[in-house]
């Protein structure tokens, strides 16, 4: 997810472009660039934040330009990979938000036709395709170029000596801001709100030709009308997409995040990563290391890989492994880190490699240190996560682990087909959890009265109990502990009573009966119970004070829907208590010190 902008009017373009880009950095901030046309095209870009680029720039002429702030997906953050990208002549410049799935093939084809591409990005094929088809009509050339592209895109095209911008979208957002003798184009409204509140939303398949005093929207070559809207939000609100907090926005992005992460893997012909141990007899055993929320994903990875691939999986806290863990070259290791910069995780990667281990990094940040020092990298496609509390990145990590294991699974073909089908339906199931937010809010009101809470789960939902407790701790400052349900009677039972509520994940799997027994034991000790139960489950009546129903899913995937419920629960408890949800005290989004 990147941010793109365009300006055409009577003002000098570069201050407008930089100001608008600054408002879109929540969409990506690992590199940025602008291109301004004053006859010829001038491009300024680098692997820096917008403010730094602004400092480095002297005033530019030109009242038409485009800009980009990046969240790298293909090609790590660097000057050459930053946008805008140009064609061989340097007369066509393009900024792009999205992913071009067939870029490799297009690159080879263009290279065979004499085009020289200098970056590692997917985007760079676009200006070269436009150059290939250009015969005096920029619009036509863009239309033909887009026909060759498979994937998602929002693009803005600038051409030397052309007093217009051409923009188009498919599966990535793009809006036009209407001004007085000037017009603006952007990925999202925060970019244009300093200049206008009059907006047109382009739809998938739309192409627009924008001049300083005209906007023409076309679809399949025919002109179409798009309704004008008046934006009433402040810039800050708009960056959150109208949500009160980034965390709530990111929780609601999860159906799309699951689709994007799946799309990435499904379109790739080969498995997400090679799990086989080089020189070994294929799959032997696996070691997974991580910290915090990523560690909880690792614990679920153990259930997934052991359940599907039938090999032993060892999971360790990276911070502990660094001082006591054992590893050997026989091992294949996975290190999970959203930011790719967590010191404990990086130290573990270096140690594993020193001991001859092959390391797969699962990370959300292209170009992060983890992605550079690991042997293989599997990217989650959660986009930038602004809230300190990890939510969408956690669910994206689970999808990555499912996809990593499926090609190696030793279950029968029919079961495999069912699992893939269920995985594709997960976005719909997660959306149903989000649609049930009001019920979760009711339970949160109850829970927000307490200072201590236990979370319990069994099997693949035991790590979800740990994650639920971590989320509550992080953002509501309530003391919460997650336990394997069977462990309560070995000590924590001593704390049960009317002041200690228990959040119980009652999944419809082989742990169901044991979970019901545990609920009876807890009720016998007067603790209030909030139970997460499958739709249509009537057996928990009388055993729980508050109930949240979750959509029926295959037990292998129940951790995903339950995780989203507990994210929303923690969010609403913290909101009830007036906590600074996105930036809780004493925490950082990426812990870069040991
Ligand atoms: C989770 O909400 C926290 N932000 C924290 O536990 C985090 O998961 C941990 O610091 C690991 O971060 P990483 O995934 O970026 O390595």
Coordinates of C-alpha atoms and ligand atoms in Angstrom, one line a residue:
X1 CA 0.0 0.0 0.0
X2 CA 1.6 3.2 -1.2
X3 CA 0.3 6.8 -1.5
X4 CA 0.2 8.5 -4.9
X5 CA -0.6 12.1 -5.8
X6 CA -0.9 14.4 -8.8
X7 CA -1.3 18.2 -9.3
X8 CA -2.1 20.4 -12.3
X9 CA -3.0 24.1 -12.0
X10 CA -1.6 27.5 -11.6
X11 CA 0.5 26.9 -8.4
X12 CA 4.1 25.6 -8.5
X13 CA 3.5 21.8 -8.3
X14 CA 6.3 20.6 -6.0
X15 CA 5.2 22.2 -2.7
X16 CA 1.6 20.9 -3.3
X17 CA 2.9 17.4 -4.1
X18 CA 5.2 17.2 -1.0
X19 CA 2.5 18.5 1.3
X20 CA 0.0 16.0 -0.1
X21 CA 2.5 13.1 0.2
X22 CA 3.2 14.0 3.8
X23 CA -0.5 13.4 4.5
X24 CA -0.3 9.9 3.0
X25 CA 2.7 8.6 4.8
X26 CA 0.5 6.3 6.9
X27 CA 0.2 4.3 3.6
X28 CA 3.9 3.8 3.4
X29 CA 7.0 5.8 4.2
X30 CA 10.2 3.8 3.2
X31 CA 11.0 6.0 0.2
X32 CA 9.4 8.8 -1.9
X33 CA 9.7 10.9 -5.0
X34 CA 8.2 13.5 -7.2
X35 CA 8.3 14.4 -10.9
X36 CA 7.5 17.9 -12.2
X37 CA 7.1 19.0 -15.8
X38 CA 8.2 22.3 -17.0
X39 CA 8.6 21.3 -20.7
X40 CA 11.0 18.4 -19.8
X41 CA 10.4 16.2 -16.8
X42 CA 12.5 16.5 -13.6
X43 CA 12.5 13.6 -11.2
X44 CA 13.6 13.7 -7.5
X45 CA 13.4 10.6 -5.4
X46 CA 15.2 8.7 -2.7
X47 CA 14.9 6.2 0.2
X48 CA 13.9 9.0 2.7
X49 CA 10.8 10.4 4.4
X50 CA 8.9 13.2 2.6
X51 CA 10.3 15.8 5.0
X52 CA 13.9 14.8 4.1
X53 CA 13.2 15.0 0.4
X54 CA 11.6 18.4 0.9
X55 CA 14.8 19.7 2.7
X56 CA 17.0 18.4 -0.1
X57 CA 15.0 20.1 -2.9
X58 CA 15.4 23.6 -4.2
X59 CA 12.3 25.3 -5.6
X60 CA 11.2 23.7 -9.0
X61 CA 9.4 25.4 -11.8
X62 CA 6.5 23.5 -13.3
X63 CA 2.8 23.6 -12.4
X64 CA 2.1 20.0 -13.2
X65 CA 3.5 17.0 -11.4
X66 CA 3.1 13.6 -9.7
X67 CA 4.4 12.1 -6.4
X68 CA 4.7 8.9 -4.5
X69 CA 5.4 7.7 -0.9
X70 CA 6.2 4.0 -0.9
X71 CA 5.5 0.8 1.0
X72 CA 7.8 -1.5 -0.8
X73 CA 6.4 -4.8 -2.2
X74 CA 8.8 -5.6 -5.1
X75 CA 12.4 -4.3 -4.8
X76 CA 13.7 -3.1 -1.4
X77 CA 13.5 0.6 -0.5
X78 CA 16.3 2.4 -2.4
X79 CA 16.7 5.4 -4.7
X80 CA 16.5 3.4 -7.9
X81 CA 13.3 1.5 -6.7
X82 CA 11.6 4.6 -5.5
X83 CA 8.9 6.1 -7.7
X84 CA 8.3 7.9 -10.1
X85 CA 9.6 5.5 -12.7
X86 CA 10.4 6.7 -16.3
X87 CA 10.6 5.2 -19.8
X88 CA 13.8 5.1 -21.8
X89 CA 13.4 8.6 -23.1
X90 CA 12.7 10.1 -19.7
X91 CA 9.6 11.8 -21.2
X92 CA 7.0 9.6 -19.5
X93 CA 6.9 9.3 -15.7
X94 CA 4.5 7.1 -13.7
X95 CA 3.6 6.6 -10.0
X96 CA 1.8 3.4 -9.0
X97 CA 0.0 1.9 -6.0
X98 CA -0.7 -1.8 -6.3
X99 CA 1.0 -5.0 -7.4
X100 CA 1.6 -6.2 -11.0
X101 CA 1.5 -10.0 -10.9
X102 CA 2.8 -10.6 -14.4
X103 CA 5.6 -8.0 -14.2
X104 CA 8.4 -10.6 -14.7
X105 CA 7.1 -11.7 -18.0
X106 CA 6.5 -8.1 -19.1
X107 CA 10.1 -7.2 -18.1
X108 CA 11.5 -10.0 -20.2
X109 CA 9.4 -9.1 -23.2
X110 CA 10.3 -5.4 -22.9
X111 CA 14.0 -6.2 -22.5
X112 CA 13.8 -8.4 -25.7
X113 CA 12.4 -5.3 -27.5
X114 CA 15.3 -3.2 -26.4
X115 CA 13.9 -1.5 -23.3
X116 CA 16.4 -1.0 -20.4
X117 CA 14.8 -1.4 -17.0
X118 CA 17.0 -0.3 -14.1
X119 CA 15.0 -1.0 -10.9
X120 CA 13.8 -4.2 -9.2
X121 CA 10.2 -3.1 -9.1
X122 CA 7.1 -4.4 -10.8
X123 CA 6.0 -0.8 -11.5
X124 CA 8.8 0.1 -14.0
X125 CA 7.2 -1.9 -16.8
X126 CA 4.3 0.6 -17.0
X127 CA 6.2 3.7 -18.4
X128 CA 8.0 1.4 -20.8
X129 CA 4.7 -0.2 -22.0
X130 CA 3.3 3.3 -22.5
X131 CA 6.4 4.3 -24.5
X132 CA 6.0 1.2 -26.6
X133 CA 2.4 2.0 -27.5
X134 CA 2.9 5.8 -27.8
X135 CA 2.1 7.3 -31.2
X136 CA 1.1 10.8 -30.3
X137 CA -1.9 9.9 -28.2
X138 CA -1.0 9.5 -24.5
X139 CA -4.4 8.4 -23.4
X140 CA -4.5 5.6 -26.1
X141 CA -1.0 4.5 -25.1
X142 CA -2.0 4.2 -21.4
X143 CA -5.1 2.3 -22.3
X144 CA -3.1 -0.2 -24.4
X145 CA -0.4 -0.5 -21.7
X146 CA -3.0 -1.3 -19.0
X147 CA -4.4 -4.1 -21.2
X148 CA -1.1 -6.0 -20.8
X149 CA -1.1 -5.7 -17.0
X150 CA -2.4 -8.3 -14.6
X151 CA -2.8 -7.2 -11.0
X152 CA -3.9 -4.2 -9.1
X153 CA -3.1 -0.6 -9.9
X154 CA -3.8 3.0 -9.3
X155 CA -1.5 5.1 -11.6
X156 CA -0.9 8.7 -12.6
X157 CA 1.0 9.3 -15.8
X158 CA 2.9 12.6 -16.6
X159 CA 4.4 13.2 -20.0
X160 CA 6.7 16.0 -21.1
X161 CA 5.0 18.8 -23.1
X162 CA 1.6 17.3 -22.3
X163 CA -0.6 19.8 -20.3
X164 CA -2.6 16.9 -18.7
X165 CA -2.3 14.0 -16.3
X166 CA -3.8 10.6 -17.1
X167 CA -4.9 8.4 -14.2
X168 CA -6.5 5.0 -13.9
X169 CA -7.5 2.4 -11.2
X170 CA -8.2 -1.2 -10.8
X171 CA -8.4 -2.7 -7.2
X172 CA -6.5 0.3 -5.7
X173 CA -8.2 3.5 -4.5
X174 CA -7.9 6.8 -6.5
X175 CA -9.7 10.1 -6.0
X176 CA -9.8 13.4 -7.9
X177 CA -9.9 16.7 -5.9
X178 CA -11.7 19.4 -7.7
X179 CA -10.2 22.9 -7.4
X180 CA -10.7 26.3 -9.0
X181 CA -8.5 26.3 -12.2
X182 CA -6.5 23.4 -10.6
X183 CA -7.2 19.8 -9.9
X184 CA -5.7 17.1 -7.6
X185 CA -5.4 13.3 -7.8
X186 CA -4.6 11.1 -4.8
X187 CA -4.9 7.7 -3.2
X188 CA -6.9 9.1 -0.4
X189 CA -8.7 12.2 0.8
X190 CA -6.1 13.3 3.5
X191 CA -3.8 14.4 0.6
X192 CA -6.2 17.0 -0.9
X193 CA -8.1 18.3 2.1
X194 CA -5.8 21.3 2.6
X195 CA -6.9 22.4 -0.9
X196 CA -10.4 21.3 -1.5
X197 CA -13.2 19.2 0.0
X198 CA -14.8 18.5 -3.4
X199 CA -14.0 14.9 -4.4
X200 CA -14.7 12.4 -7.2
X201 CA -14.1 8.7 -6.4
X202 CA -12.9 6.8 -9.5
X203 CA -14.2 3.3 -9.8
X204 CA -12.4 0.1 -10.9
X205 CA -11.8 0.3 -14.7
X206 CA -12.0 4.1 -14.8
X207 CA -9.4 6.2 -16.6
X208 CA -9.4 9.9 -16.2
X209 CA -7.7 12.7 -18.2
X210 CA -7.2 15.7 -16.0
X211 CA -6.2 19.3 -17.0
X212 CA -6.2 22.4 -14.9
X213 CA -9.8 23.2 -15.8
X214 CA -11.3 19.9 -16.9
X215 CA -11.8 16.3 -15.7
X216 CA -12.9 13.6 -18.1
X217 CA -13.6 10.1 -16.8
X218 CA -13.8 7.3 -19.3
X219 CA -14.5 3.6 -19.1
X220 CA -13.7 1.3 -22.0
X221 CA -13.1 4.4 -24.1
X222 CA -16.6 5.8 -23.4
X223 CA -17.1 8.9 -21.2
X224 CA -18.9 8.3 -17.9
X225 CA -20.0 10.6 -15.1
X226 CA -18.8 10.2 -11.5
X227 CA -20.7 11.8 -8.6
X228 CA -19.0 14.7 -6.8
X229 CA -18.8 14.3 -3.0
X230 CA -18.2 16.9 -0.2
X231 CA -15.7 15.7 2.4
X232 CA -16.5 16.9 6.0
X233 CA -13.6 15.1 7.8
X234 CA -10.4 16.7 9.2
X235 CA -7.1 15.4 7.7
X236 CA -6.3 13.5 10.9
X237 CA -9.7 11.7 10.8
X238 CA -9.3 11.0 7.1
X239 CA -5.9 9.3 7.6
X240 CA -7.8 6.8 9.8
X241 CA -10.4 6.4 7.0
X242 CA -13.1 7.8 9.3
X243 CA -12.2 5.4 12.1
X244 CA -11.4 6.8 15.6
X245 CA -8.2 4.9 15.9
X246 CA -5.7 3.3 13.5
X247 CA -6.1 0.1 15.5
X248 CA -9.9 -0.1 14.7
X249 CA -9.2 0.8 11.0
X250 CA -6.6 -2.0 10.8
X251 CA -8.9 -4.5 12.5
X252 CA -11.5 -3.7 9.8
X253 CA -8.9 -4.1 7.0
X254 CA -8.4 -7.8 7.8
X255 CA -10.8 -9.3 5.2
X256 CA -8.9 -7.3 2.5
X257 CA -5.5 -8.2 4.1
X258 CA -6.4 -11.9 4.0
X259 CA -7.4 -11.6 0.3
X260 CA -4.3 -9.7 -0.6
X261 CA -1.9 -12.1 1.2
X262 CA -3.7 -15.1 -0.3
X263 CA -3.7 -13.5 -3.8
X264 CA 0.1 -13.1 -3.5
X265 CA 0.6 -16.7 -2.9
X266 CA -2.1 -18.2 -5.1
X267 CA -0.7 -16.3 -8.1
X268 CA 2.8 -17.5 -7.4
X269 CA 3.4 -20.9 -9.1
X270 CA 5.8 -22.3 -6.5
X271 CA 5.3 -22.8 -2.7
X272 CA 5.8 -19.6 -0.6
X273 CA 9.0 -20.9 0.7
X274 CA 11.1 -24.1 0.4
X275 CA 10.7 -26.0 3.6
X276 CA 13.0 -28.8 2.7
X277 CA 16.4 -29.0 4.4
X278 CA 19.2 -28.7 1.8
X279 CA 21.0 -32.0 1.5
X280 CA 18.5 -33.5 4.0
X281 CA 15.9 -36.1 3.2
X282 CA 13.3 -33.4 2.7
X283 CA 11.2 -32.2 5.7
X284 CA 12.6 -33.2 9.0
X285 CA 11.8 -30.8 11.8
X286 CA 11.2 -27.2 12.1
X287 CA 12.2 -24.4 14.5
X288 CA 10.2 -21.2 14.7
X289 CA 11.4 -18.1 16.7
X290 CA 9.7 -14.8 17.3
X291 CA 8.7 -12.2 19.9
X292 CA 5.4 -10.8 21.3
X293 CA 2.4 -11.2 19.0
X294 CA 4.6 -12.8 16.3
X295 CA 5.5 -15.5 18.9
X296 CA 1.8 -16.3 19.3
X297 CA 1.6 -16.7 15.5
X298 CA 4.6 -19.0 15.8
X299 CA 2.8 -21.2 18.3
X300 CA -0.1 -21.5 15.9
X301 CA 2.4 -22.3 13.2
X302 CA 3.3 -25.3 15.3
X303 CA -0.3 -26.6 15.2
X304 CA -0.6 -25.9 11.5
X305 CA 2.7 -27.5 10.4
X306 CA 2.5 -30.5 12.8
X307 CA -1.2 -30.9 11.8
X308 CA -0.6 -30.7 8.0
X309 CA 3.0 -31.7 7.4
X310 CA 3.3 -34.2 10.2
X311 CA 6.8 -33.1 11.3
X312 CA 7.9 -32.0 14.8
X313 CA 8.0 -28.2 15.3
X314 CA 9.8 -26.5 18.1
X315 CA 8.8 -22.9 19.0
X316 CA 11.0 -20.6 21.1
X317 CA 11.0 -17.0 22.2
X318 CA 13.8 -15.4 20.2
X319 CA 15.0 -13.5 23.3
X320 CA 15.4 -16.8 25.2
X321 CA 16.8 -18.7 22.2
X322 CA 19.6 -16.2 22.0
X323 CA 20.9 -17.2 25.4
X324 CA 20.0 -20.9 25.7
X325 CA 18.5 -22.4 22.6
X326 CA 20.1 -25.1 20.6
X327 CA 20.0 -25.2 16.8
X328 CA 22.0 -27.2 14.2
X329 CA 22.4 -27.2 10.5
X330 CA 19.9 -30.0 10.3
X331 CA 17.3 -27.5 11.2
X332 CA 15.2 -25.3 8.9
X333 CA 14.2 -22.3 10.9
X334 CA 11.4 -19.7 10.5
X335 CA 11.7 -16.3 12.2
X336 CA 8.5 -14.3 12.3
X337 CA 8.8 -10.5 12.7
X338 CA 6.2 -8.0 11.5
X339 CA 8.6 -5.0 11.4
X340 CA 11.6 -7.1 10.4
X341 CA 13.7 -4.9 12.8
X342 CA 13.1 -6.5 16.2
X343 CA 16.5 -6.8 17.8
X344 CA 15.9 -10.2 19.5
X345 CA 14.6 -11.6 16.2
X346 CA 17.6 -10.3 14.1
X347 CA 20.1 -11.6 16.7
X348 CA 18.4 -15.0 16.4
X349 CA 18.6 -15.0 12.6
X350 CA 22.4 -14.2 12.8
X351 CA 23.0 -16.9 15.3
X352 CA 21.0 -19.5 13.4
X353 CA 22.9 -18.7 10.2
X354 CA 26.2 -18.9 12.0
X355 CA 25.2 -22.4 13.1
X356 CA 24.6 -23.4 9.5
X357 CA 20.8 -23.2 9.7
X358 CA 18.7 -22.0 6.7
X359 CA 16.4 -19.2 7.8
X360 CA 13.0 -18.3 6.4
X361 CA 11.8 -14.8 7.5
X362 CA 8.1 -14.1 7.6
X363 CA 7.9 -10.3 7.6
X364 CA 5.5 -7.5 6.6
X365 CA 8.2 -5.0 5.6
X366 CA 10.0 -5.3 2.3
X367 CA 13.6 -4.3 2.6
X368 CA 13.7 -4.7 6.4
X369 CA 16.8 -6.1 7.9
X370 CA 15.2 -9.5 8.5
X371 CA 14.3 -9.7 4.8
X372 CA 17.9 -8.9 3.9
X373 CA 19.8 -11.3 6.2
X374 CA 17.4 -14.3 6.0
X375 CA 17.9 -17.0 3.3
X376 CA 14.3 -16.8 2.1
X377 CA 11.6 -14.2 2.9
X378 CA 7.8 -14.7 2.9
X379 CA 6.0 -11.4 2.9
X380 CA 2.7 -10.8 4.5
X381 CA 0.6 -8.2 2.7
X382 CA -0.9 -6.4 5.6
X383 CA 0.3 -3.0 4.5
X384 CA 1.7 -0.5 7.0
X385 CA 0.5 -1.1 10.5
X386 CA 0.4 2.2 12.4
X387 CA -1.1 1.1 15.7
X388 CA 1.5 -0.3 18.2
X389 CA -0.8 -3.2 18.9
X390 CA -0.4 -5.7 16.1
X391 CA -3.7 -6.9 14.6
X392 CA -3.9 -7.3 10.8
X393 CA -0.2 -8.3 10.7
X394 CA -0.9 -11.1 13.1
X395 CA -3.8 -12.5 10.9
X396 CA -1.6 -12.1 7.8
X397 CA 1.1 -14.1 9.5
X398 CA -1.4 -16.9 10.2
X399 CA -2.4 -16.9 6.5
X400 CA 1.3 -17.0 5.5
X401 CA 1.9 -20.0 7.8
X402 CA -1.2 -21.9 6.4
X403 CA 0.1 -21.2 2.9
X404 CA 3.6 -22.2 3.8
X405 CA 2.5 -25.6 5.0
X406 CA -0.2 -26.5 2.5
X407 CA 2.1 -27.5 -0.4
X408 CA 3.9 -29.9 2.0
X409 CA 0.8 -31.3 3.7
X410 CA 0.5 -35.0 4.1
X411 CA -3.3 -35.0 4.3
X412 CA -5.5 -36.6 1.6
X413 CA -6.4 -34.6 -1.5
X414 CA -10.0 -34.1 -0.6
X415 CA -9.1 -32.7 2.8
X416 CA -6.6 -30.4 1.1
X417 CA -9.2 -29.1 -1.3
X418 CA -11.6 -28.5 1.6
X419 CA -8.9 -26.5 3.4
X420 CA -8.0 -24.4 0.4
X421 CA -11.7 -23.7 -0.2
X422 CA -12.2 -22.7 3.5
X423 CA -9.1 -20.5 3.4
X424 CA -10.6 -18.6 0.4
X425 CA -13.8 -18.1 2.4
X426 CA -12.0 -16.7 5.5
X427 CA -12.4 -13.1 4.4
X428 CA -16.2 -13.5 4.4
X429 CA -16.2 -15.2 7.9
X430 CA -14.0 -12.5 9.3
X431 CA -16.3 -9.8 7.9
X432 CA -19.2 -11.5 9.7
X433 CA -17.2 -11.2 13.0
X434 CA -16.7 -7.5 12.2
X435 CA -20.4 -7.1 11.5
X436 CA -21.1 -8.5 15.0
X437 CA -19.1 -5.6 16.6
X438 CA -22.0 -4.4 18.7
X439 CA -22.3 -7.6 20.6
X440 CA -18.6 -7.5 21.3
X441 CA -18.9 -3.9 22.5
X442 CA -21.6 -5.0 25.0
X443 CA -19.2 -7.6 26.5
X444 CA -16.4 -5.1 26.6
X445 CA -18.5 -2.8 28.7
X446 CA -18.8 -5.6 31.3
X447 CA -15.1 -6.5 31.1
X448 CA -13.9 -2.9 31.4
X449 CA -15.0 -2.9 35.1
X450 CA -12.3 -5.4 36.1
X451 CA -8.6 -5.0 36.9
X452 CA -7.6 -8.6 36.2
X453 CA -8.7 -11.1 33.5
X454 CA -7.8 -14.6 32.6
X455 CA -8.0 -15.9 29.0
X456 CA -8.2 -19.6 28.3
X457 CA -8.1 -21.8 25.2
X458 CA -7.1 -25.3 24.1
X459 CA -5.2 -26.6 21.1
X460 CA -4.8 -24.2 18.3
X461 CA -6.8 -21.6 20.3
X462 CA -4.4 -21.7 23.3
X463 CA -2.1 -19.2 21.6
X464 CA -5.1 -17.1 20.8
X465 CA -5.8 -16.9 24.6
X466 CA -2.3 -15.7 25.0
X467 CA -2.8 -13.1 22.2
X468 CA -6.1 -11.9 23.6
X469 CA -4.5 -11.3 26.9
X470 CA -1.5 -9.5 25.3
X471 CA -3.9 -7.2 23.4
X472 CA -5.8 -6.3 26.5
X473 CA -2.7 -5.7 28.5
X474 CA -1.1 -3.5 25.8
X475 CA -3.9 -1.1 25.2
X476 CA -6.2 -1.1 28.3
X477 CA -3.6 -1.6 31.0
X478 CA -5.7 -4.3 32.6
X479 CA -3.6 -7.2 34.1
X480 CA -4.5 -10.2 31.9
X481 CA -3.1 -13.7 31.7
X482 CA -3.5 -16.2 28.9
X483 CA -3.6 -19.9 29.9
X484 CA -3.9 -23.3 28.3
X485 CA -7.3 -24.2 29.8
X486 CA -6.1 -27.4 31.3
X487 CA -3.4 -25.5 33.3
X488 CA -5.9 -23.4 35.4
X489 CA -6.4 -26.2 38.0
X490 CA -2.6 -26.4 38.5
X491 CA -2.5 -23.0 40.3
X492 CA -4.4 -20.1 38.7
X493 CA -7.6 -21.5 40.1
X494 CA -6.5 -19.9 43.4
X495 CA -7.3 -16.5 41.9
X496 CA -10.8 -17.3 40.6
X497 CA -13.7 -15.5 42.1
X498 CA -16.2 -12.8 41.4
X499 CA -13.3 -10.3 40.8
X500 CA -11.6 -12.5 38.2
X501 CA -13.5 -12.9 34.9
X502 CA -12.4 -15.6 32.5
X503 CA -12.6 -15.2 28.7
X504 CA -12.9 -18.7 27.3
X505 CA -12.6 -19.8 23.7
X506 CA -14.9 -22.7 23.3
X507 CA -14.0 -24.1 19.8
X508 CA -16.0 -26.7 18.0
X509 CA -13.1 -29.2 17.8
X510 CA -11.6 -32.1 19.7
X511 CA -11.2 -30.0 22.8
X512 CA -14.9 -29.0 23.0
X513 CA -16.0 -31.4 25.8
X514 CA -12.9 -30.7 27.9
X515 CA -13.6 -27.0 27.5
X516 CA -17.2 -27.4 28.8
X517 CA -15.8 -29.2 31.8
X518 CA -13.4 -26.4 32.5
X519 CA -16.2 -23.8 32.3
X520 CA -18.2 -25.8 34.9
X521 CA -15.1 -25.8 37.2
X522 CA -14.7 -22.1 36.8
X523 CA -18.4 -21.3 37.4
X524 CA -18.2 -23.4 40.5
X525 CA -15.6 -20.9 41.8
X526 CA -17.9 -17.8 41.1
X527 CA -15.7 -16.3 38.3
X528 CA -17.8 -14.4 35.6
X529 CA -17.3 -16.1 32.2
X530 CA -17.2 -14.5 28.7
X531 CA -17.4 -17.4 26.2
X532 CA -16.6 -17.3 22.5
X533 CA -18.8 -20.1 21.0
X534 CA -19.6 -21.4 17.5
X535 CA -22.9 -20.3 15.9
X536 CA -25.8 -22.5 17.0
X537 CA -23.9 -23.8 20.1
X538 CA -26.5 -24.1 22.8
X539 CA -24.5 -26.1 25.3
X540 CA -22.8 -23.0 26.9
X541 CA -26.1 -21.6 28.1
X542 CA -25.9 -21.3 31.9
X543 CA -22.1 -21.8 31.9
X544 CA -21.3 -18.3 30.7
X545 CA -22.4 -14.8 31.8
X546 CA -21.7 -13.3 28.4
X547 CA -21.5 -15.0 25.0
X548 CA -20.0 -13.9 21.7
X549 CA -20.9 -16.2 18.8
X550 CA -18.3 -16.7 16.0
X551 CA -19.0 -18.1 12.5
X552 CA -18.5 -21.8 12.0
X553 CA -15.1 -22.5 10.3
X554 CA -12.9 -25.6 9.9
X555 CA -11.1 -26.1 13.3
X556 CA -7.8 -25.5 11.6
X557 CA -8.9 -21.9 10.9
X558 CA -10.8 -21.1 14.1
X559 CA -7.8 -19.2 15.4
X560 CA -8.3 -16.5 12.8
X561 CA -11.9 -15.6 13.6
X562 CA -11.3 -15.9 17.4
X563 CA -8.3 -13.6 17.1
X564 CA -10.4 -10.9 15.4
X565 CA -13.1 -11.2 18.2
X566 CA -10.4 -10.7 20.9
X567 CA -8.8 -7.8 19.0
X568 CA -12.2 -6.0 19.0
X569 CA -12.9 -6.9 22.6
X570 CA -9.6 -5.4 23.7
X571 CA -10.1 -2.3 21.6
X572 CA -13.5 -1.6 23.1
X573 CA -12.4 -2.3 26.7
X574 CA -9.6 0.2 26.2
X575 CA -12.0 2.7 24.6
X576 CA -14.4 2.3 27.6
X577 CA -11.4 3.1 29.8
X578 CA -10.3 6.1 27.7
X579 CA -6.8 4.7 27.0
X580 CA -4.5 6.1 24.3
X581 CA -5.2 3.1 22.0
X582 CA -2.8 3.6 19.1
X583 CA 0.2 4.7 21.1
X584 CA 0.1 3.0 24.5
X585 CA 2.6 4.0 27.2
X586 CA 6.0 2.4 27.4
X587 CA 5.6 0.5 24.1
X588 CA 7.1 0.9 20.6
X589 CA 5.9 -0.5 17.3
X590 CA 9.3 -2.0 16.6
X591 CA 11.6 -3.0 19.5
X592 CA 15.0 -2.4 18.0
X593 CA 17.0 -2.9 21.3
X594 CA 17.6 -6.1 23.2
Ligands
LIG1 C1 2.2 -6.6 19.6 O1 1.0 -5.9 19.6 C2 3.3 -5.8 20.0 N1 3.5 -4.6 19.2 C3 4.6 -6.6 20.2 O2 4.4 -7.7 21.0 C4 5.2 -7.1 18.9 O3 4.5 -8.2 18.4 C5 6.7 -7.6 19.1 O4 7.4 -6.5 19.6 C6 7.3 -8.3 17.9 O5 7.4 -7.3 16.9 P1 7.8 -7.9 15.4 O6 6.7 -8.8 14.9 O7 7.8 -6.6 14.6 O8 9.1 -8.5 15.5

